[in-house]
mmCIF file of N, CA and C in Angstrom:
data_model
loop_
_atom_site.group_PDB
_atom_site.id
_atom_site.type_symbol
_atom_site.label_atom_id
_atom_site.label_comp_id
_atom_site.label_asym_id
_atom_site.label_seq_id
_atom_site.Cartn_x
_atom_site.Cartn_y
_atom_site.Cartn_z
ATOM 1 N N MET A 1 1.323 28.915 -2.930
ATOM 2 C CA MET A 1 1.807 27.614 -2.699
ATOM 3 C C MET A 1 1.330 27.077 -1.293
ATOM 4 N N ALA A 2 0.720 25.747 -1.261
ATOM 5 C CA ALA A 2 0.257 25.031 -0.145
ATOM 6 C C ALA A 2 1.342 24.595 0.782
ATOM 7 N N GLU A 3 1.176 24.651 2.047
ATOM 8 C CA GLU A 3 2.081 24.246 3.020
ATOM 9 C C GLU A 3 2.193 22.722 3.009
ATOM 10 N N PRO A 4 3.319 22.046 3.007
ATOM 11 C CA PRO A 4 3.265 20.617 3.138
ATOM 12 C C PRO A 4 2.703 20.067 4.490
ATOM 13 N N THR A 5 2.040 19.040 4.389
ATOM 14 C CA THR A 5 1.331 18.456 5.681
ATOM 15 C C THR A 5 2.382 17.544 6.296
ATOM 16 N N THR A 6 2.220 17.550 7.650
ATOM 17 C CA THR A 6 3.077 16.584 8.470
ATOM 18 C C THR A 6 2.070 15.465 9.026
ATOM 19 N N GLU A 7 0.858 15.626 8.691
ATOM 20 C CA GLU A 7 -0.031 14.533 9.229
ATOM 21 C C GLU A 7 0.094 13.238 8.366
ATOM 22 N N ALA A 8 -0.171 12.227 9.103
ATOM 23 C CA ALA A 8 -0.076 10.868 8.464
ATOM 24 C C ALA A 8 -1.326 10.748 7.382
ATOM 25 N N VAL A 9 -1.070 9.968 6.442
ATOM 26 C CA VAL A 9 -1.992 9.854 5.253
ATOM 27 C C VAL A 9 -2.510 8.530 5.323
ATOM 28 N N ARG A 10 -3.842 8.201 5.155
ATOM 29 C CA ARG A 10 -4.391 6.812 4.959
ATOM 30 C C ARG A 10 -4.040 6.323 3.763
ATOM 31 N N VAL A 11 -3.461 5.155 3.385
ATOM 32 C CA VAL A 11 -3.309 4.553 2.213
ATOM 33 C C VAL A 11 -3.890 2.956 2.327
ATOM 34 N N TRP A 12 -4.257 2.717 1.050
ATOM 35 C CA TRP A 12 -5.023 1.449 0.891
ATOM 36 C C TRP A 12 -4.291 0.397 0.123
ATOM 37 N N LEU A 13 -4.486 -0.904 0.439
ATOM 38 C CA LEU A 13 -3.585 -1.970 -0.099
ATOM 39 C C LEU A 13 -4.028 -2.093 -1.586
ATOM 40 N N VAL A 14 -3.059 -1.972 -2.495
ATOM 41 C CA VAL A 14 -3.409 -1.989 -4.021
ATOM 42 C C VAL A 14 -2.647 -3.259 -4.685
ATOM 43 N N GLU A 15 -1.503 -3.576 -3.968
ATOM 44 C CA GLU A 15 -0.743 -4.596 -4.640
ATOM 45 C C GLU A 15 -0.008 -5.480 -3.531
ATOM 46 N N ARG A 16 0.233 -6.826 -3.881
ATOM 47 C CA ARG A 16 0.867 -7.654 -3.057
ATOM 48 C C ARG A 16 1.863 -8.586 -4.069
ATOM 49 N N THR A 17 3.075 -8.357 -3.982
ATOM 50 C CA THR A 17 3.912 -9.108 -4.974
ATOM 51 C C THR A 17 5.102 -9.705 -3.923
ATOM 52 N N TYR A 18 5.693 -10.710 -4.697
ATOM 53 C CA TYR A 18 6.874 -11.401 -4.136
ATOM 54 C C TYR A 18 8.124 -10.665 -4.770
ATOM 55 N N SER A 19 9.049 -10.473 -3.966
ATOM 56 C CA SER A 19 10.466 -9.972 -4.559
ATOM 57 C C SER A 19 11.141 -11.024 -5.412
ATOM 58 N N ASP A 20 11.578 -10.374 -6.497
ATOM 59 C CA ASP A 20 12.447 -11.181 -7.481
ATOM 60 C C ASP A 20 13.868 -11.375 -6.896
ATOM 61 N N ASP A 21 14.123 -10.396 -6.066
ATOM 62 C CA ASP A 21 15.642 -10.290 -5.636
ATOM 63 C C ASP A 21 15.950 -11.282 -4.498
ATOM 64 N N GLU A 22 14.887 -11.324 -3.495
ATOM 65 C CA GLU A 22 15.243 -12.063 -2.284
ATOM 66 C C GLU A 22 14.025 -13.073 -2.049
ATOM 67 N N GLN A 23 14.431 -14.325 -1.742
ATOM 68 C CA GLN A 23 13.378 -15.123 -1.298
ATOM 69 C C GLN A 23 12.615 -14.935 -0.044
ATOM 70 N N ASN A 24 11.456 -15.334 0.024
ATOM 71 C CA ASN A 24 10.537 -15.312 1.084
ATOM 72 C C ASN A 24 10.384 -13.826 1.508
ATOM 73 N N VAL A 25 10.172 -12.734 0.665
ATOM 74 C CA VAL A 25 9.995 -11.284 0.868
ATOM 75 C C VAL A 25 8.659 -11.025 0.019
ATOM 76 N N VAL A 26 7.798 -10.490 0.730
ATOM 77 C CA VAL A 26 6.581 -9.986 0.140
ATOM 78 C C VAL A 26 6.710 -8.556 0.137
ATOM 79 N N ILE A 27 6.100 -7.992 -0.967
ATOM 80 C CA ILE A 27 6.064 -6.444 -1.000
ATOM 81 C C ILE A 27 4.648 -6.019 -0.909
ATOM 82 N N LEU A 28 4.286 -5.268 -0.126
ATOM 83 C CA LEU A 28 2.943 -4.699 0.096
ATOM 84 C C LEU A 28 2.913 -3.159 -0.361
ATOM 85 N N THR A 29 2.229 -2.979 -1.398
ATOM 86 C CA THR A 29 2.084 -1.561 -1.798
ATOM 87 C C THR A 29 0.755 -1.124 -1.620
ATOM 88 N N TYR A 30 0.660 0.025 -0.943
ATOM 89 C CA TYR A 30 -0.516 0.889 -0.348
ATOM 90 C C TYR A 30 -0.667 2.086 -1.278
ATOM 91 N N ALA A 31 -1.737 2.691 -1.592
ATOM 92 C CA ALA A 31 -1.923 3.873 -2.221
ATOM 93 C C ALA A 31 -2.881 4.848 -1.868
ATOM 94 N N THR A 32 -2.901 6.067 -2.166
ATOM 95 C CA THR A 32 -3.886 6.893 -1.896
ATOM 96 C C THR A 32 -5.071 6.771 -2.808
ATOM 97 N N PRO A 33 -6.234 7.137 -2.466
ATOM 98 C CA PRO A 33 -7.490 6.904 -3.260
ATOM 99 C C PRO A 33 -7.454 7.637 -4.743
ATOM 100 N N ASP A 34 -6.666 8.572 -4.764
ATOM 101 C CA ASP A 34 -6.332 9.305 -6.253
ATOM 102 C C ASP A 34 -5.245 8.637 -7.060
ATOM 103 N N GLY A 35 -4.514 7.730 -6.200
ATOM 104 C CA GLY A 35 -3.504 6.967 -7.085
ATOM 105 C C GLY A 35 -2.154 7.739 -7.160
ATOM 106 N N GLU A 36 -2.070 8.879 -6.604
ATOM 107 C CA GLU A 36 -0.939 9.836 -6.903
ATOM 108 C C GLU A 36 0.233 9.531 -6.068
ATOM 109 N N ARG A 37 0.104 8.932 -4.907
ATOM 110 C CA ARG A 37 1.130 8.577 -4.003
ATOM 111 C C ARG A 37 0.886 7.067 -3.504
ATOM 112 N N TYR A 38 2.207 6.593 -3.056
ATOM 113 C CA TYR A 38 2.254 5.080 -2.658
ATOM 114 C C TYR A 38 3.083 4.937 -1.421
ATOM 115 N N PHE A 39 2.774 3.998 -0.774
ATOM 116 C CA PHE A 39 3.753 3.503 0.279
ATOM 117 C C PHE A 39 4.016 1.965 0.159
ATOM 118 N N ARG A 40 5.263 1.636 0.489
ATOM 119 C CA ARG A 40 5.585 0.235 0.129
ATOM 120 C C ARG A 40 6.230 -0.287 1.424
ATOM 121 N N LYS A 41 5.837 -1.500 1.830
ATOM 122 C CA LYS A 41 6.307 -2.244 2.949
ATOM 123 C C LYS A 41 6.951 -3.673 2.332
ATOM 124 N N GLU A 42 8.191 -3.913 2.746
ATOM 125 C CA GLU A 42 8.683 -5.277 2.657
ATOM 126 C C GLU A 42 8.611 -6.022 3.845
ATOM 127 N N ARG A 43 8.097 -7.190 3.703
ATOM 128 C CA ARG A 43 8.046 -8.074 4.880
ATOM 129 C C ARG A 43 8.622 -9.507 4.682
ATOM 130 N N ALA A 44 9.563 -9.847 5.453
ATOM 131 C CA ALA A 44 10.085 -11.309 5.341
ATOM 132 C C ALA A 44 9.121 -12.236 5.796
ATOM 133 N N LEU A 45 8.920 -13.342 5.040
ATOM 134 C CA LEU A 45 8.066 -14.420 5.421
ATOM 135 C C LEU A 45 8.911 -15.386 6.028
ATOM 136 N N THR A 46 9.082 -15.390 7.388
ATOM 137 C CA THR A 46 10.026 -16.225 8.153
ATOM 138 C C THR A 46 9.654 -17.522 8.401
ATOM 139 N N SER A 47 8.276 -17.609 8.786
ATOM 140 C CA SER A 47 7.805 -19.087 9.165
ATOM 141 C C SER A 47 6.231 -18.761 9.261
ATOM 142 N N PHE A 48 5.619 -20.023 9.435
ATOM 143 C CA PHE A 48 4.192 -20.067 9.454
ATOM 144 C C PHE A 48 3.514 -19.628 10.761
ATOM 145 N N SER A 49 4.459 -19.719 11.758
ATOM 146 C CA SER A 49 4.067 -19.233 13.178
ATOM 147 C C SER A 49 4.355 -17.701 13.333
ATOM 148 N N ASP A 50 4.921 -16.929 12.434
ATOM 149 C CA ASP A 50 5.108 -15.458 12.496
ATOM 150 C C ASP A 50 3.966 -15.011 11.960
ATOM 151 N N VAL A 51 3.083 -14.648 12.714
ATOM 152 C CA VAL A 51 1.751 -14.118 12.183
ATOM 153 C C VAL A 51 1.815 -12.495 12.260
ATOM 154 N N ARG A 52 1.677 -11.896 11.048
ATOM 155 C CA ARG A 52 1.466 -10.485 11.059
ATOM 156 C C ARG A 52 0.575 -10.168 10.186
ATOM 157 N N ASP A 53 -0.600 -9.596 10.564
ATOM 158 C CA ASP A 53 -1.788 -9.243 9.497
ATOM 159 C C ASP A 53 -1.395 -8.304 8.678
ATOM 160 N N THR A 54 -1.955 -8.437 7.542
ATOM 161 C CA THR A 54 -1.856 -7.462 6.503
ATOM 162 C C THR A 54 -3.207 -6.708 6.412
ATOM 163 N N THR A 55 -3.566 -5.336 6.773
ATOM 164 C CA THR A 55 -4.622 -4.715 6.731
ATOM 165 C C THR A 55 -4.998 -4.041 5.523
ATOM 166 N N ALA A 56 -6.334 -3.691 5.473
ATOM 167 C CA ALA A 56 -6.718 -3.019 4.307
ATOM 168 C C ALA A 56 -6.166 -1.691 3.941
ATOM 169 N N ALA A 57 -5.765 -1.022 4.974
ATOM 170 C CA ALA A 57 -5.228 0.270 5.053
ATOM 171 C C ALA A 57 -4.088 0.407 6.055
ATOM 172 N N VAL A 58 -3.356 1.564 5.990
ATOM 173 C CA VAL A 58 -2.323 1.822 7.102
ATOM 174 C C VAL A 58 -2.163 3.354 6.913
ATOM 175 N N GLU A 59 -1.494 3.769 8.051
ATOM 176 C CA GLU A 59 -1.201 5.261 7.917
ATOM 177 C C GLU A 59 0.203 5.424 7.674
ATOM 178 N N ALA A 60 0.599 6.325 6.759
ATOM 179 C CA ALA A 60 1.950 6.682 6.268
ATOM 180 C C ALA A 60 2.139 8.171 6.565
ATOM 181 N N GLY A 61 3.415 8.377 7.083
ATOM 182 C CA GLY A 61 3.916 9.796 7.150
ATOM 183 C C GLY A 61 4.120 10.298 5.828
ATOM 184 N N PRO A 62 4.081 11.715 5.657
ATOM 185 C CA PRO A 62 4.264 12.189 4.241
ATOM 186 C C PRO A 62 5.474 11.851 3.665
ATOM 187 N N GLY A 63 6.724 11.834 4.433
ATOM 188 C CA GLY A 63 7.885 11.565 4.187
ATOM 189 C C GLY A 63 8.239 10.080 3.740
ATOM 190 N N GLU A 64 7.092 9.246 3.921
ATOM 191 C CA GLU A 64 7.261 7.830 3.595
ATOM 192 C C GLU A 64 6.657 7.619 2.240
ATOM 193 N N LEU A 65 5.908 8.557 1.715
ATOM 194 C CA LEU A 65 5.255 8.280 0.250
ATOM 195 C C LEU A 65 5.932 8.768 -0.837
ATOM 196 N N GLY A 66 5.775 7.876 -1.756
ATOM 197 C CA GLY A 66 6.338 8.171 -3.054
ATOM 198 C C GLY A 66 5.440 8.703 -4.069
ATOM 199 N N SER A 67 5.867 9.413 -5.168
ATOM 200 C CA SER A 67 4.863 9.697 -6.235
ATOM 201 C C SER A 67 4.827 8.854 -7.323
ATOM 202 N N VAL A 68 3.584 8.575 -7.877
ATOM 203 C CA VAL A 68 3.466 7.593 -8.897
ATOM 204 C C VAL A 68 3.269 8.637 -10.119
ATOM 205 N N ASP A 69 4.344 8.354 -11.022
ATOM 206 C CA ASP A 69 4.444 9.378 -12.160
ATOM 207 C C ASP A 69 3.824 8.647 -13.438
ATOM 208 N N ASP A 70 3.695 7.356 -13.435
ATOM 209 C CA ASP A 70 3.115 6.665 -14.651
ATOM 210 C C ASP A 70 1.591 6.845 -14.454
ATOM 211 N N SER A 71 1.094 7.391 -15.611
ATOM 212 C CA SER A 71 -0.531 7.567 -15.643
ATOM 213 C C SER A 71 -1.388 6.457 -15.550
ATOM 214 N N GLU A 72 -0.796 5.318 -16.297
ATOM 215 C CA GLU A 72 -1.625 4.005 -16.207
ATOM 216 C C GLU A 72 -1.568 3.424 -14.767
ATOM 217 N N LEU A 73 -0.363 3.530 -14.204
ATOM 218 C CA LEU A 73 -0.196 2.869 -12.944
ATOM 219 C C LEU A 73 -1.007 3.685 -11.815
ATOM 220 N N ARG A 74 -0.935 5.032 -12.022
ATOM 221 C CA ARG A 74 -1.568 5.892 -11.074
ATOM 222 C C ARG A 74 -3.084 5.545 -11.024
ATOM 223 N N GLU A 75 -3.720 5.317 -12.478
ATOM 224 C CA GLU A 75 -5.226 5.025 -12.591
ATOM 225 C C GLU A 75 -5.404 3.595 -12.008
ATOM 226 N N ARG A 76 -4.575 2.645 -12.264
ATOM 227 C CA ARG A 76 -4.719 1.373 -11.524
ATOM 228 C C ARG A 76 -4.678 1.486 -10.020
ATOM 229 N N TYR A 77 -3.731 2.121 -9.503
ATOM 230 C CA TYR A 77 -3.848 2.375 -8.001
ATOM 231 C C TYR A 77 -4.887 2.849 -7.478
ATOM 232 N N ALA A 78 -5.410 4.110 -8.100
ATOM 233 C CA ALA A 78 -6.680 4.641 -7.724
ATOM 234 C C ALA A 78 -7.818 3.997 -7.818
ATOM 235 N N THR A 79 -8.006 3.137 -8.996
ATOM 236 C CA THR A 79 -9.274 2.131 -8.853
ATOM 237 C C THR A 79 -9.095 1.092 -7.770
ATOM 238 N N GLU A 80 -7.957 0.551 -7.534
ATOM 239 C CA GLU A 80 -7.805 -0.524 -6.474
ATOM 240 C C GLU A 80 -8.075 0.165 -5.099
ATOM 241 N N ALA A 81 -7.428 1.269 -4.788
ATOM 242 C CA ALA A 81 -7.509 1.895 -3.529
ATOM 243 C C ALA A 81 -8.892 2.317 -3.320
ATOM 244 N N ARG A 82 -9.608 2.857 -4.126
ATOM 245 C CA ARG A 82 -11.101 3.316 -3.910
ATOM 246 C C ARG A 82 -11.942 1.978 -3.721
ATOM 247 N N ARG A 83 -11.638 0.933 -4.533
ATOM 248 C CA ARG A 83 -12.395 -0.387 -4.197
ATOM 249 C C ARG A 83 -12.091 -0.977 -2.949
ATOM 250 N N MET A 84 -10.929 -0.983 -2.421
ATOM 251 C CA MET A 84 -10.675 -1.360 -1.093
ATOM 252 C C MET A 84 -11.345 -0.509 -0.032
ATOM 253 N N ARG A 85 -11.271 0.763 -0.279
ATOM 254 C CA ARG A 85 -11.880 1.731 0.771
ATOM 255 C C ARG A 85 -13.390 1.510 0.856
ATOM 256 N N ASP A 86 -13.945 1.250 -0.297
ATOM 257 C CA ASP A 86 -15.326 1.153 -0.223
ATOM 258 C C ASP A 86 -15.915 -0.356 0.216
ATOM 259 N N ALA A 87 -15.120 -1.283 0.279
ATOM 260 C CA ALA A 87 -15.260 -2.591 0.665
ATOM 261 C C ALA A 87 -14.918 -3.114 1.984
ATOM 262 N N HIS A 88 -13.936 -2.208 2.528
ATOM 263 C CA HIS A 88 -13.364 -2.708 3.777
ATOM 264 C C HIS A 88 -13.149 -1.507 4.830
ATOM 265 N N ASP A 89 -13.246 -1.943 5.977
ATOM 266 C CA ASP A 89 -12.654 -0.904 7.105
ATOM 267 C C ASP A 89 -11.281 -0.961 7.077
ATOM 268 N N PRO A 90 -10.602 0.095 7.431
ATOM 269 C CA PRO A 90 -9.128 0.052 7.387
ATOM 270 C C PRO A 90 -8.415 -0.950 8.054
ATOM 271 N N ALA A 91 -8.932 -1.388 9.231
ATOM 272 C CA ALA A 91 -8.294 -2.548 10.024
ATOM 273 C C ALA A 91 -8.810 -3.952 9.636
ATOM 274 N N ASP A 92 -9.430 -4.053 8.571
ATOM 275 C CA ASP A 92 -9.945 -5.391 8.018
ATOM 276 C C ASP A 92 -8.576 -6.054 7.557
ATOM 277 N N VAL A 93 -8.441 -7.437 7.993
ATOM 278 C CA VAL A 93 -7.350 -8.169 7.566
ATOM 279 C C VAL A 93 -7.468 -8.805 6.330
ATOM 280 N N ILE A 94 -6.622 -8.551 5.306
ATOM 281 C CA ILE A 94 -6.774 -8.904 4.017
ATOM 282 C C ILE A 94 -5.846 -10.187 3.656
#
């Protein structure tokens, strides 16, 4: 059995949605290139002067990653994560 890693994992932006539950909240979903794990960030959109860049990729700790159990969603995330990885540097503002 492999030892769990404690190193950060690079994940790529695969989805940007707005929360149904709360107004002015955007949900950024990042995933690994194989689509098997994801990282989600919620960001409040407080004002136009509150500038926080969304980058093509971020680093997430292993404990911050969830598993993608649905095979169709996993394939969609994998396709988009690889597309982002191939088209952008991790620090590119999206």
